[in-house]
mmCIF file of C-alpha atoms and ligand atoms in Angstrom:
data_model
loop_
_atom_site.group_PDB
_atom_site.id
_atom_site.type_symbol
_atom_site.label_atom_id
_atom_site.label_comp_id
_atom_site.label_asym_id
_atom_site.label_seq_id
_atom_site.Cartn_x
_atom_site.Cartn_y
_atom_site.Cartn_z
ATOM 1 C CA MET A 48 95.348 97.852 127.850
ATOM 2 C CA ALA A 49 92.075 95.869 128.003
ATOM 3 C CA ALA A 50 90.985 94.794 131.499
ATOM 4 C CA ARG A 51 91.764 91.189 132.311
ATOM 5 C CA ILE A 52 88.811 88.903 132.924
ATOM 6 C CA PRO A 53 88.774 86.381 135.791
ATOM 7 C CA VAL A 54 87.557 82.891 134.821
ATOM 8 C CA THR A 55 87.109 79.837 137.045
ATOM 9 C CA LEU A 56 88.959 76.861 135.584
ATOM 10 C CA ILE A 57 87.940 73.319 136.519
ATOM 11 C CA PRO A 58 90.306 70.930 134.693
ATOM 12 C CA GLY A 59 88.095 67.972 135.667
ATOM 13 C CA ASP A 60 88.618 64.209 135.727
ATOM 14 C CA GLY A 61 90.169 61.642 133.388
ATOM 15 C CA ILE A 62 91.388 63.366 130.219
ATOM 16 C CA GLY A 63 90.181 66.715 131.662
ATOM 17 C CA PRO A 64 93.590 67.985 132.829
ATOM 18 C CA GLU A 65 95.192 67.040 129.480
ATOM 19 C CA VAL A 66 92.606 68.834 127.336
ATOM 20 C CA ALA A 67 92.431 71.773 129.764
ATOM 21 C CA GLU A 68 96.211 72.286 129.509
ATOM 22 C CA ALA A 69 95.934 72.256 125.708
ATOM 23 C CA THR A 70 93.079 74.783 125.812
ATOM 24 C CA LEU A 71 95.001 77.155 128.082
ATOM 25 C CA GLU A 72 97.939 77.079 125.660
ATOM 26 C CA VAL A 73 95.662 78.026 122.764
ATOM 27 C CA LEU A 74 93.998 80.826 124.771
ATOM 28 C CA GLU A 75 97.398 82.163 125.710
ATOM 29 C CA GLY A 76 98.519 81.871 122.077
ATOM 30 C CA VAL A 77 95.592 83.964 120.870
ATOM 31 C CA GLY A 78 96.305 86.560 123.565
ATOM 32 C CA ALA A 79 92.995 86.228 125.431
ATOM 33 C CA PRO A 80 93.168 88.537 128.478
ATOM 34 C CA LEU A 81 91.931 85.910 130.937
ATOM 35 C CA ASP A 82 93.101 85.162 134.478
ATOM 36 C CA PHE A 83 92.252 81.647 135.575
ATOM 37 C CA GLU A 84 91.297 80.632 139.114
ATOM 38 C CA TRP A 85 92.006 76.908 139.363
ATOM 39 C CA HIS A 86 89.448 74.759 141.189
ATOM 40 C CA THR A 87 88.287 71.165 141.424
ATOM 41 C CA ALA A 88 84.984 69.288 141.158
ATOM 42 C CA GLY A 89 83.832 65.725 140.422
ATOM 43 C CA VAL A 90 86.116 62.892 141.525
ATOM 44 C CA ALA A 91 89.087 65.301 141.698
ATOM 45 C CA GLY A 92 87.044 67.515 144.077
ATOM 46 C CA LEU A 93 86.101 64.532 146.194
ATOM 47 C CA LYS A 94 89.759 63.456 146.461
ATOM 48 C CA LYS A 95 91.195 66.909 147.157
ATOM 49 C CA GLU A 96 88.454 68.619 149.173
ATOM 50 C CA GLY A 97 86.226 65.707 150.225
ATOM 51 C CA ASP A 98 83.366 67.123 148.124
ATOM 52 C CA PRO A 99 82.461 66.575 144.420
ATOM 53 C CA LEU A 100 81.407 70.232 144.328
ATOM 54 C CA PRO A 101 83.677 72.064 146.816
ATOM 55 C CA LYS A 102 82.586 75.365 148.375
ATOM 56 C CA ALA A 103 85.675 77.157 147.056
ATOM 57 C CA THR A 104 84.728 76.188 143.484
ATOM 58 C CA LEU A 105 81.198 77.517 143.918
ATOM 59 C CA GLU A 106 82.464 80.724 145.529
ATOM 60 C CA SER A 107 84.872 81.304 142.666
ATOM 61 C CA ILE A 108 82.102 80.922 140.039
ATOM 62 C CA ARG A 109 79.790 83.132 142.102
ATOM 63 C CA LYS A 110 82.463 85.810 141.822
ATOM 64 C CA THR A 111 83.679 85.333 138.239
ATOM 65 C CA ARG A 112 80.264 84.278 136.828
ATOM 66 C CA LEU A 113 82.243 82.474 134.168
ATOM 67 C CA ALA A 114 83.857 79.037 134.074
ATOM 68 C CA LEU A 115 85.699 76.763 131.697
ATOM 69 C CA LYS A 116 85.227 73.191 132.758
ATOM 70 C CA GLY A 117 86.731 69.840 131.822
ATOM 71 C CA PRO A 118 84.629 66.663 132.094
ATOM 72 C CA LEU A 119 83.591 65.467 135.545
ATOM 73 C CA ALA A 120 83.174 61.750 136.226
ATOM 74 C CA THR A 121 79.886 60.655 137.782
ATOM 75 C CA PRO A 122 79.315 57.200 139.281
ATOM 76 C CA VAL A 123 76.646 55.193 137.433
ATOM 77 C CA GLY A 124 73.611 53.887 139.370
ATOM 78 C CA GLY A 125 74.534 54.997 142.899
ATOM 79 C CA GLY A 126 77.108 57.329 144.445
ATOM 80 C CA PHE A 127 77.140 61.121 144.417
ATOM 81 C CA ARG A 128 74.797 63.188 142.233
ATOM 82 C CA SER A 129 76.285 64.600 139.015
ATOM 83 C CA SER A 130 78.322 67.743 139.787
ATOM 84 C CA ASN A 131 77.489 68.927 136.251
ATOM 85 C CA VAL A 132 73.772 68.839 136.985
ATOM 86 C CA ARG A 133 74.335 70.531 140.379
ATOM 87 C CA LEU A 134 76.407 73.309 138.783
ATOM 88 C CA ARG A 135 73.652 73.945 136.229
ATOM 89 C CA GLU A 136 71.080 74.143 139.023
ATOM 90 C CA GLU A 137 73.220 76.283 141.339
ATOM 91 C CA PHE A 138 73.807 78.946 138.682
ATOM 92 C CA HIS A 139 70.438 78.602 136.889
ATOM 93 C CA LEU A 140 72.196 77.688 133.646
ATOM 94 C CA TYR A 141 68.959 77.051 131.811
ATOM 95 C CA ALA A 142 70.269 76.923 128.244
ATOM 96 C CA ASN A 143 72.690 74.364 126.953
ATOM 97 C CA LEU A 144 74.024 75.455 123.595
ATOM 98 C CA ARG A 145 75.609 72.714 121.506
ATOM 99 C CA PRO A 146 76.694 73.568 117.975
ATOM 100 C CA ALA A 147 77.822 70.823 115.569
ATOM 101 C CA ARG A 148 79.781 71.863 112.505
ATOM 102 C CA THR A 149 81.692 69.758 109.969
ATOM 103 C CA LEU A 150 85.392 70.436 110.502
ATOM 104 C CA ILE A 151 86.906 67.760 108.317
ATOM 105 C CA PRO A 152 85.566 67.296 104.788
ATOM 106 C CA GLY A 153 85.283 63.789 103.361
ATOM 107 C CA GLY A 154 83.479 62.252 106.320
ATOM 108 C CA ARG A 155 80.127 60.508 106.260
ATOM 109 C CA TYR A 156 78.305 63.875 106.201
ATOM 110 C CA GLU A 157 79.520 67.068 104.546
ATOM 111 C CA LYS A 158 78.723 70.658 105.474
ATOM 112 C CA ILE A 159 76.820 70.061 108.673
ATOM 113 C CA ASP A 160 76.092 73.259 110.585
ATOM 114 C CA LEU A 161 73.528 72.616 113.293
ATOM 115 C CA VAL A 162 72.849 74.195 116.642
ATOM 116 C CA LEU A 163 71.080 72.324 119.398
ATOM 117 C CA VAL A 164 69.554 74.274 122.274
ATOM 118 C CA ARG A 165 68.785 71.988 125.181
ATOM 119 C CA GLU A 166 66.692 72.935 128.204
ATOM 120 C CA ASN A 167 69.106 72.364 131.044
ATOM 121 C CA LEU A 168 67.216 72.509 134.344
ATOM 122 C CA GLU A 169 63.853 70.794 134.015
ATOM 123 C CA GLY A 170 62.342 67.635 132.546
ATOM 124 C CA LEU A 171 63.415 64.221 133.720
ATOM 125 C CA TYR A 172 66.768 65.486 135.016
ATOM 126 C CA VAL A 173 65.329 67.125 138.119
ATOM 127 C CA GLY A 174 66.328 64.006 140.036
ATOM 128 C CA PHE A 175 62.913 63.244 141.553
ATOM 129 C CA GLU A 176 63.338 59.502 141.569
ATOM 130 C CA HIS A 177 63.228 56.649 144.011
ATOM 131 C CA TYR A 178 62.808 52.920 144.412
ATOM 132 C CA ILE A 179 59.900 51.101 146.008
ATOM 133 C CA PRO A 180 60.967 47.922 147.802
ATOM 134 C CA ILE A 181 58.742 44.863 147.548
ATOM 135 C CA GLY A 182 59.466 41.794 149.646
ATOM 136 C CA ASP A 183 63.214 41.263 149.777
ATOM 137 C CA ASP A 184 63.876 43.271 146.591
ATOM 138 C CA PRO A 185 64.840 46.862 147.552
ATOM 139 C CA HIS A 186 64.708 47.876 143.873
ATOM 140 C CA ALA A 187 61.472 46.175 142.865
ATOM 141 C CA VAL A 188 60.023 49.358 141.322
ATOM 142 C CA ALA A 189 61.790 52.502 140.107
ATOM 143 C CA LEU A 190 59.914 55.796 139.863
ATOM 144 C CA ALA A 191 60.965 59.062 138.226
ATOM 145 C CA SER A 192 59.017 62.291 137.758
ATOM 146 C CA GLY A 193 59.742 64.971 135.183
ATOM 147 C CA VAL A 194 58.963 68.628 135.733
ATOM 148 C CA ASN A 195 58.474 71.175 132.961
ATOM 149 C CA THR A 196 57.108 74.626 133.645
ATOM 150 C CA ARG A 197 55.502 77.233 131.399
ATOM 151 C CA ALA A 198 58.113 79.764 132.533
ATOM 152 C CA GLY A 199 60.952 77.324 131.766
ATOM 153 C CA GLY A 200 59.472 76.466 128.357
ATOM 154 C CA ARG A 201 59.123 80.122 127.433
ATOM 155 C CA ARG A 202 62.635 80.930 128.624
ATOM 156 C CA ILE A 203 64.378 78.187 126.615
ATOM 157 C CA ASN A 204 62.305 78.760 123.476
ATOM 158 C CA GLU A 205 62.961 82.488 123.660
ATOM 159 C CA PHE A 206 66.667 81.752 124.038
ATOM 160 C CA ALA A 207 66.573 79.547 120.906
ATOM 161 C CA PHE A 208 64.672 82.038 118.739
ATOM 162 C CA ASP A 209 66.756 84.927 120.005
ATOM 163 C CA TYR A 210 69.935 82.966 119.241
ATOM 164 C CA ALA A 211 68.576 82.239 115.731
ATOM 165 C CA VAL A 212 67.973 85.939 115.072
ATOM 166 C CA LYS A 213 71.351 87.048 116.452
ATOM 167 C CA HIS A 214 73.275 84.425 114.485
ATOM 168 C CA GLY A 215 71.507 84.768 111.146
ATOM 169 C CA ARG A 216 69.790 81.382 111.377
ATOM 170 C CA LYS A 217 66.598 80.731 109.433
ATOM 171 C CA LYS A 218 64.634 78.041 111.217
ATOM 172 C CA VAL A 219 63.948 76.659 114.685
ATOM 173 C CA THR A 220 62.619 73.099 115.070
ATOM 174 C CA LEU A 221 60.779 72.268 118.305
ATOM 175 C CA VAL A 222 61.482 68.644 119.296
ATOM 176 C CA HIS A 223 59.109 66.886 121.715
ATOM 177 C CA LYS A 224 57.176 63.715 122.467
ATOM 178 C CA ALA A 225 53.826 65.385 122.977
ATOM 179 C CA ASN A 226 51.954 62.434 121.438
ATOM 180 C CA VAL A 227 52.813 60.256 124.467
ATOM 181 C CA LEU A 228 54.128 62.554 127.224
ATOM 182 C CA LYS A 229 51.198 64.858 126.572
ATOM 183 C CA ALA A 230 51.596 67.069 129.625
ATOM 184 C CA LEU A 231 55.356 67.012 130.202
ATOM 185 C CA THR A 232 56.447 67.693 126.654
ATOM 186 C CA GLY A 233 53.085 69.013 125.466
ATOM 187 C CA LEU A 234 53.664 72.092 127.614
ATOM 188 C CA PHE A 235 57.104 72.569 126.077
ATOM 189 C CA LEU A 236 55.552 72.407 122.584
ATOM 190 C CA GLU A 237 52.751 74.789 123.562
ATOM 191 C CA THR A 238 55.185 77.411 124.846
ATOM 192 C CA GLY A 239 57.441 76.881 121.817
ATOM 193 C CA ARG A 240 54.555 77.619 119.453
ATOM 194 C CA GLU A 241 53.622 80.715 121.472
ATOM 195 C CA VAL A 242 57.170 82.033 121.267
ATOM 196 C CA ALA A 243 57.393 81.168 117.537
ATOM 197 C CA LYS A 244 54.446 83.496 116.835
ATOM 198 C CA LYS A 245 56.470 86.453 118.129
ATOM 199 C CA TYR A 246 59.189 85.681 115.583
ATOM 200 C CA GLU A 247 56.847 85.053 112.628
ATOM 201 C CA GLY A 248 58.227 86.476 109.402
ATOM 202 C CA ARG A 249 61.756 86.472 110.822
ATOM 203 C CA ILE A 250 62.374 82.866 111.902
ATOM 204 C CA GLU A 251 60.624 79.862 110.401
ATOM 205 C CA CYS A 252 59.392 77.262 112.895
ATOM 206 C CA ASP A 253 58.391 73.617 112.635
ATOM 207 C CA ASP A 254 58.262 70.701 115.051
ATOM 208 C CA ARG A 255 59.190 67.016 115.215
ATOM 209 C CA ILE A 256 58.530 64.101 117.497
ATOM 210 C CA ILE A 257 61.860 63.045 119.042
ATOM 211 C CA ASP A 258 62.023 59.555 117.506
ATOM 212 C CA ALA A 259 61.266 60.809 113.982
ATOM 213 C CA CYS A 260 63.744 63.638 114.517
ATOM 214 C CA ALA A 261 66.512 61.192 115.450
ATOM 215 C CA MET A 262 65.883 59.218 112.246
ATOM 216 C CA GLN A 263 65.713 62.360 110.091
ATOM 217 C CA LEU A 264 68.938 63.693 111.589
ATOM 218 C CA VAL A 265 70.662 60.570 110.320
ATOM 219 C CA MET A 266 68.883 60.518 106.917
ATOM 220 C CA ASN A 267 68.943 64.234 106.070
ATOM 221 C CA PRO A 268 70.544 66.453 108.731
ATOM 222 C CA TRP A 269 70.717 69.451 106.369
ATOM 223 C CA GLN A 270 66.972 70.079 106.771
ATOM 224 C CA PHE A 271 67.655 71.282 110.345
ATOM 225 C CA ASP A 272 69.112 74.591 111.466
ATOM 226 C CA VAL A 273 68.460 75.329 115.167
ATOM 227 C CA ILE A 274 66.813 72.582 117.232
ATOM 228 C CA VAL A 275 65.317 73.340 120.633
ATOM 229 C CA THR A 276 64.240 70.560 122.956
ATOM 230 C CA THR A 277 63.783 69.351 126.506
ATOM 231 C CA ASN A 278 66.576 68.171 128.784
ATOM 232 C CA LEU A 279 66.792 64.411 128.180
ATOM 233 C CA PHE A 280 66.053 64.579 124.433
ATOM 234 C CA GLY A 281 68.631 67.355 124.090
ATOM 235 C CA ASP A 282 71.253 65.307 125.867
ATOM 236 C CA ILE A 283 70.735 62.396 123.483
ATOM 237 C CA LEU A 284 70.382 64.419 120.267
ATOM 238 C CA SER A 285 73.503 66.457 120.956
ATOM 239 C CA ASP A 286 75.578 63.269 121.022
ATOM 240 C CA LEU A 287 73.872 62.207 117.787
ATOM 241 C CA ASN A 288 74.799 65.566 116.252
ATOM 242 C CA ALA A 289 78.371 65.155 117.486
ATOM 243 C CA GLY A 290 78.414 61.807 115.659
ATOM 244 C CA LEU A 291 77.416 63.543 112.412
ATOM 245 C CA VAL A 292 80.558 65.690 112.516
ATOM 246 C CA GLY A 293 83.098 63.087 113.539
ATOM 247 C CA GLY A 294 82.450 62.251 117.166
ATOM 248 C CA LEU A 295 82.562 63.555 120.680
ATOM 249 C CA GLY A 296 86.127 64.801 120.389
ATOM 250 C CA MET A 297 84.902 67.896 118.504
ATOM 251 C CA ALA A 298 81.641 68.803 120.245
ATOM 252 C CA PRO A 299 81.691 71.998 122.337
ATOM 253 C CA ALA A 300 79.004 73.340 124.653
ATOM 254 C CA GLY A 301 78.009 76.387 126.634
ATOM 255 C CA ASN A 302 75.722 76.336 129.667
ATOM 256 C CA ILE A 303 74.212 79.774 129.816
ATOM 257 C CA GLY A 304 72.005 81.373 132.442
ATOM 258 C CA ALA A 305 71.100 84.641 134.030
ATOM 259 C CA ASP A 306 73.706 84.293 136.809
ATOM 260 C CA ALA A 307 76.686 82.735 135.051
ATOM 261 C CA ALA A 308 77.962 80.819 132.028
ATOM 262 C CA ILE A 309 79.989 77.605 132.048
ATOM 263 C CA PHE A 310 81.680 76.330 128.915
ATOM 264 C CA GLU A 311 82.575 72.656 128.594
ATOM 265 C CA ALA A 312 83.137 69.836 126.111
ATOM 266 C CA VAL A 313 80.170 67.527 125.470
ATOM 267 C CA HIS A 314 82.341 64.444 126.013
ATOM 268 C CA GLY A 315 83.016 62.808 129.347
ATOM 269 C CA SER A 316 86.224 61.991 131.201
ATOM 270 C CA ALA A 317 87.131 59.166 128.760
ATOM 271 C CA PRO A 318 88.707 56.929 131.426
ATOM 272 C CA ASP A 319 89.779 54.443 128.726
ATOM 273 C CA ILE A 320 92.344 56.891 127.293
ATOM 274 C CA ALA A 321 93.074 59.114 130.322
ATOM 275 C CA GLY A 322 96.767 59.748 130.954
ATOM 276 C CA LYS A 323 97.829 58.316 127.571
ATOM 277 C CA GLY A 324 98.383 61.713 125.943
ATOM 278 C CA VAL A 325 96.138 60.866 122.962
ATOM 279 C CA ALA A 326 92.915 62.752 123.820
ATOM 280 C CA ASN A 327 91.535 65.149 121.259
ATOM 281 C CA PRO A 328 91.443 68.604 122.931
ATOM 282 C CA LEU A 329 89.288 70.202 120.196
ATOM 283 C CA ALA A 330 85.964 70.032 122.036
ATOM 284 C CA LEU A 331 87.263 72.032 124.988
ATOM 285 C CA ILE A 332 89.210 74.414 122.722
ATOM 286 C CA LEU A 333 86.024 75.031 120.704
ATOM 287 C CA SER A 334 84.122 75.534 123.974
ATOM 288 C CA ALA A 335 86.724 78.147 124.907
ATOM 289 C CA ALA A 336 86.092 79.806 121.517
ATOM 290 C CA MET A 337 82.378 79.930 122.419
ATOM 291 C CA MET A 338 83.420 81.547 125.696
ATOM 292 C CA LEU A 339 85.391 84.188 123.755
ATOM 293 C CA ASP A 340 82.255 84.857 121.656
ATOM 294 C CA HIS A 341 80.255 85.175 124.868
ATOM 295 C CA LEU A 342 82.794 87.741 126.109
ATOM 296 C CA GLY A 343 82.471 89.751 122.911
ATOM 297 C CA MET A 344 85.911 88.689 121.643
ATOM 298 C CA GLN A 345 84.601 87.357 118.316
ATOM 299 C CA ASP A 346 87.845 88.221 116.529
ATOM 300 C CA LYS A 347 89.877 85.994 118.847
ATOM 301 C CA ALA A 348 87.237 83.232 118.663
ATOM 302 C CA LYS A 349 87.461 83.337 114.881
ATOM 303 C CA ARG A 350 91.254 83.138 114.984
ATOM 304 C CA VAL A 351 91.002 80.004 117.131
ATOM 305 C CA ARG A 352 88.462 78.387 114.764
ATOM 306 C CA ASP A 353 90.470 79.354 111.678
ATOM 307 C CA ALA A 354 93.642 77.894 113.219
ATOM 308 C CA ILE A 355 91.783 74.643 113.938
ATOM 309 C CA ASP A 356 90.417 74.465 110.371
ATOM 310 C CA HIS A 357 93.925 75.047 109.003
ATOM 311 C CA VAL A 358 95.599 72.424 111.190
ATOM 312 C CA LEU A 359 92.926 69.816 110.419
ATOM 313 C CA CYS A 360 92.408 70.466 106.711
ATOM 314 C CA VAL A 361 95.638 71.986 105.363
ATOM 315 C CA ASP A 362 98.367 70.733 107.705
ATOM 316 C CA LYS A 363 96.345 67.533 108.134
ATOM 317 C CA ILE A 364 97.532 67.091 111.706
ATOM 318 C CA ARG A 365 94.940 65.093 113.644
ATOM 319 C CA THR A 366 94.562 63.014 116.783
ATOM 320 C CA GLY A 367 93.836 59.275 116.702
ATOM 321 C CA ASP A 368 90.037 59.609 117.024
ATOM 322 C CA LEU A 369 90.123 61.651 113.780
ATOM 323 C CA GLY A 370 92.225 59.056 111.995
ATOM 324 C CA GLY A 371 95.542 60.834 112.613
ATOM 325 C CA LYS A 372 98.643 59.986 114.626
ATOM 326 C CA ALA A 373 99.265 63.204 116.564
ATOM 327 C CA SER A 374 99.410 63.165 120.342
ATOM 328 C CA THR A 375 97.451 65.758 122.328
ATOM 329 C CA LYS A 376 100.656 67.800 122.724
ATOM 330 C CA GLU A 377 101.672 67.646 119.031
ATOM 331 C CA PHE A 378 98.181 68.607 117.925
ATOM 332 C CA THR A 379 98.023 71.488 120.411
ATOM 333 C CA LYS A 380 101.438 72.762 119.361
ATOM 334 C CA ALA A 381 100.247 72.899 115.742
ATOM 335 C CA ILE A 382 97.138 74.921 116.683
ATOM 336 C CA VAL A 383 99.123 77.277 118.912
ATOM 337 C CA SER A 384 101.634 78.005 116.157
ATOM 338 C CA ARG A 385 98.777 78.742 113.683
ATOM 339 C CA VAL A 386 96.813 80.887 116.125
ATOM 340 C CA LYS A 387 99.829 83.069 116.792
HETATM 341 P P1 LIG B 226 83.064 59.662 127.357
HETATM 342 O O1 LIG B 226 82.653 60.814 126.539
HETATM 343 O O2 LIG B 226 84.005 59.919 128.463
HETATM 344 O O3 LIG B 226 83.729 58.554 126.403
HETATM 345 C C1 LIG B 226 83.033 57.914 125.324
HETATM 346 C C2 LIG B 226 84.054 57.450 124.273
HETATM 347 O O4 LIG B 226 84.532 58.583 123.540
HETATM 348 C C3 LIG B 226 85.281 56.779 124.882
HETATM 349 O O5 LIG B 226 85.706 55.723 124.067
HETATM 350 C C4 LIG B 226 86.321 57.890 124.888
HETATM 351 O O6 LIG B 226 87.657 57.427 124.811
HETATM 352 C C5 LIG B 226 85.936 58.698 123.649
HETATM 353 N N1 LIG B 226 86.274 60.112 123.830
HETATM 354 C C6 LIG B 226 85.612 61.016 124.606
HETATM 355 N N2 LIG B 226 86.224 62.194 124.556
HETATM 356 C C7 LIG B 226 87.281 62.057 123.750
HETATM 357 C C8 LIG B 226 88.310 62.937 123.318
HETATM 358 N N3 LIG B 226 88.355 64.216 123.712
HETATM 359 N N4 LIG B 226 89.280 62.465 122.500
HETATM 360 C C9 LIG B 226 89.243 61.189 122.082
HETATM 361 N N5 LIG B 226 88.292 60.283 122.465
HETATM 362 C C10 LIG B 226 87.327 60.728 123.279
HETATM 363 O O7 LIG B 226 81.718 58.968 127.893
HETATM 364 P P2 LIG B 226 81.520 57.874 129.035
HETATM 365 O O8 LIG B 226 82.596 56.841 128.931
HETATM 366 O O9 LIG B 226 80.105 57.483 128.913
HETATM 367 O O10 LIG B 226 81.677 58.664 130.399
HETATM 368 C C11 LIG B 226 82.848 58.650 131.215
HETATM 369 C C12 LIG B 226 82.603 59.542 132.411
HETATM 370 O O11 LIG B 226 82.427 60.895 132.021
HETATM 371 C C13 LIG B 226 81.383 59.167 133.254
HETATM 372 O O12 LIG B 226 81.715 59.263 134.612
HETATM 373 C C14 LIG B 226 80.359 60.228 132.863
HETATM 374 O O13 LIG B 226 79.438 60.475 133.905
HETATM 375 C C15 LIG B 226 81.251 61.418 132.637
HETATM 376 N N6 LIG B 226 80.661 62.442 131.729
HETATM 377 C C16 LIG B 226 80.888 63.738 132.056
HETATM 378 C C17 LIG B 226 80.424 64.737 131.215
HETATM 379 C C18 LIG B 226 80.685 66.175 131.577
HETATM 380 O O14 LIG B 226 81.426 66.440 132.510
HETATM 381 N N7 LIG B 226 80.108 67.148 130.889
HETATM 382 C C19 LIG B 226 79.750 64.416 130.030
HETATM 383 C C20 LIG B 226 79.568 63.069 129.715
HETATM 384 C C21 LIG B 226 80.038 62.086 130.583
#
């Protein structure tokens, strides 16, 4: 019998526990030999352990080096720093892999199959920011610094080109704003072009300025294959890509680094629908399929994706965000019965 693999499970906040439960049912249905260690983070961590990133959670990931994570709520403006960002930093999860694939034909865009590789540790998300008070206004001026390094640029571009080779992709597009942020994103572009030379003849490479890229993704997304970009641009473009294939409910992600890998949905905790039993669990289920790929269980990952395609397109069972009427539980039940 195959050895069982320990995985840290963080159900998360808002709709997190609902979509995590659905995902566990599908993983069990497909017979994935995984043993989950349940932990908290985000608001749930703060409530249970008095810490949005409890020590026990970190220790578990240090041991398993693998986590499946629901969305974590982060206060806007003030409050604690994003536990997602801290997790990425703690485990050096430098690559954020966000595929977007059309699952339901007949939408605004057909046959989308894009992969976005986002640099996950540098850029404007390093959190070097502060206010300068003037007179009686404590927030008179806001300052933020971005940090990109040559080593970080090389690492993420190599990840993107390597991914393209391993997955039979043809082209990598480097996305930047080197016309204005000449140093910060110019360095990213420079390293991207250096890396591209090593893959000449195998992987085509071009580049786009972020604003033009956003427009072209809406006008003609099929011209793109793999996109690699810096942290902030990647965060924004991956939501755009999710929009091309029907919204956040279907967008999975993997945060991959040398020390660990954490798989999570792109969407947040969706407080507006939390507890109502209507959340679409697909994004986390698809993230779990990426985790199975990462573990070398491509056959099981394929079974999960095939079951999803069948339920959506043949059985036509869908959650409300996809125009259907199924609850989270009904939808999950349909996938589990197909995956078996
Ligand atoms: P959100 O993704 O939670 O919600 C945006 C909209 O999409 C909402 O209308 C929501 O109902 C809908 N939606 C999201 N996921 C859905 C699903 N699975 N099924 C059906 N509808 C879905 O974004 P937000 O409202 O900007 O953020 C809420 C919280 O989540 C914030 O605290 C934010 O910091 C956090 N967040 C966490 C992560 C993460 O943990 N990776 C990512 C993004 C946002």
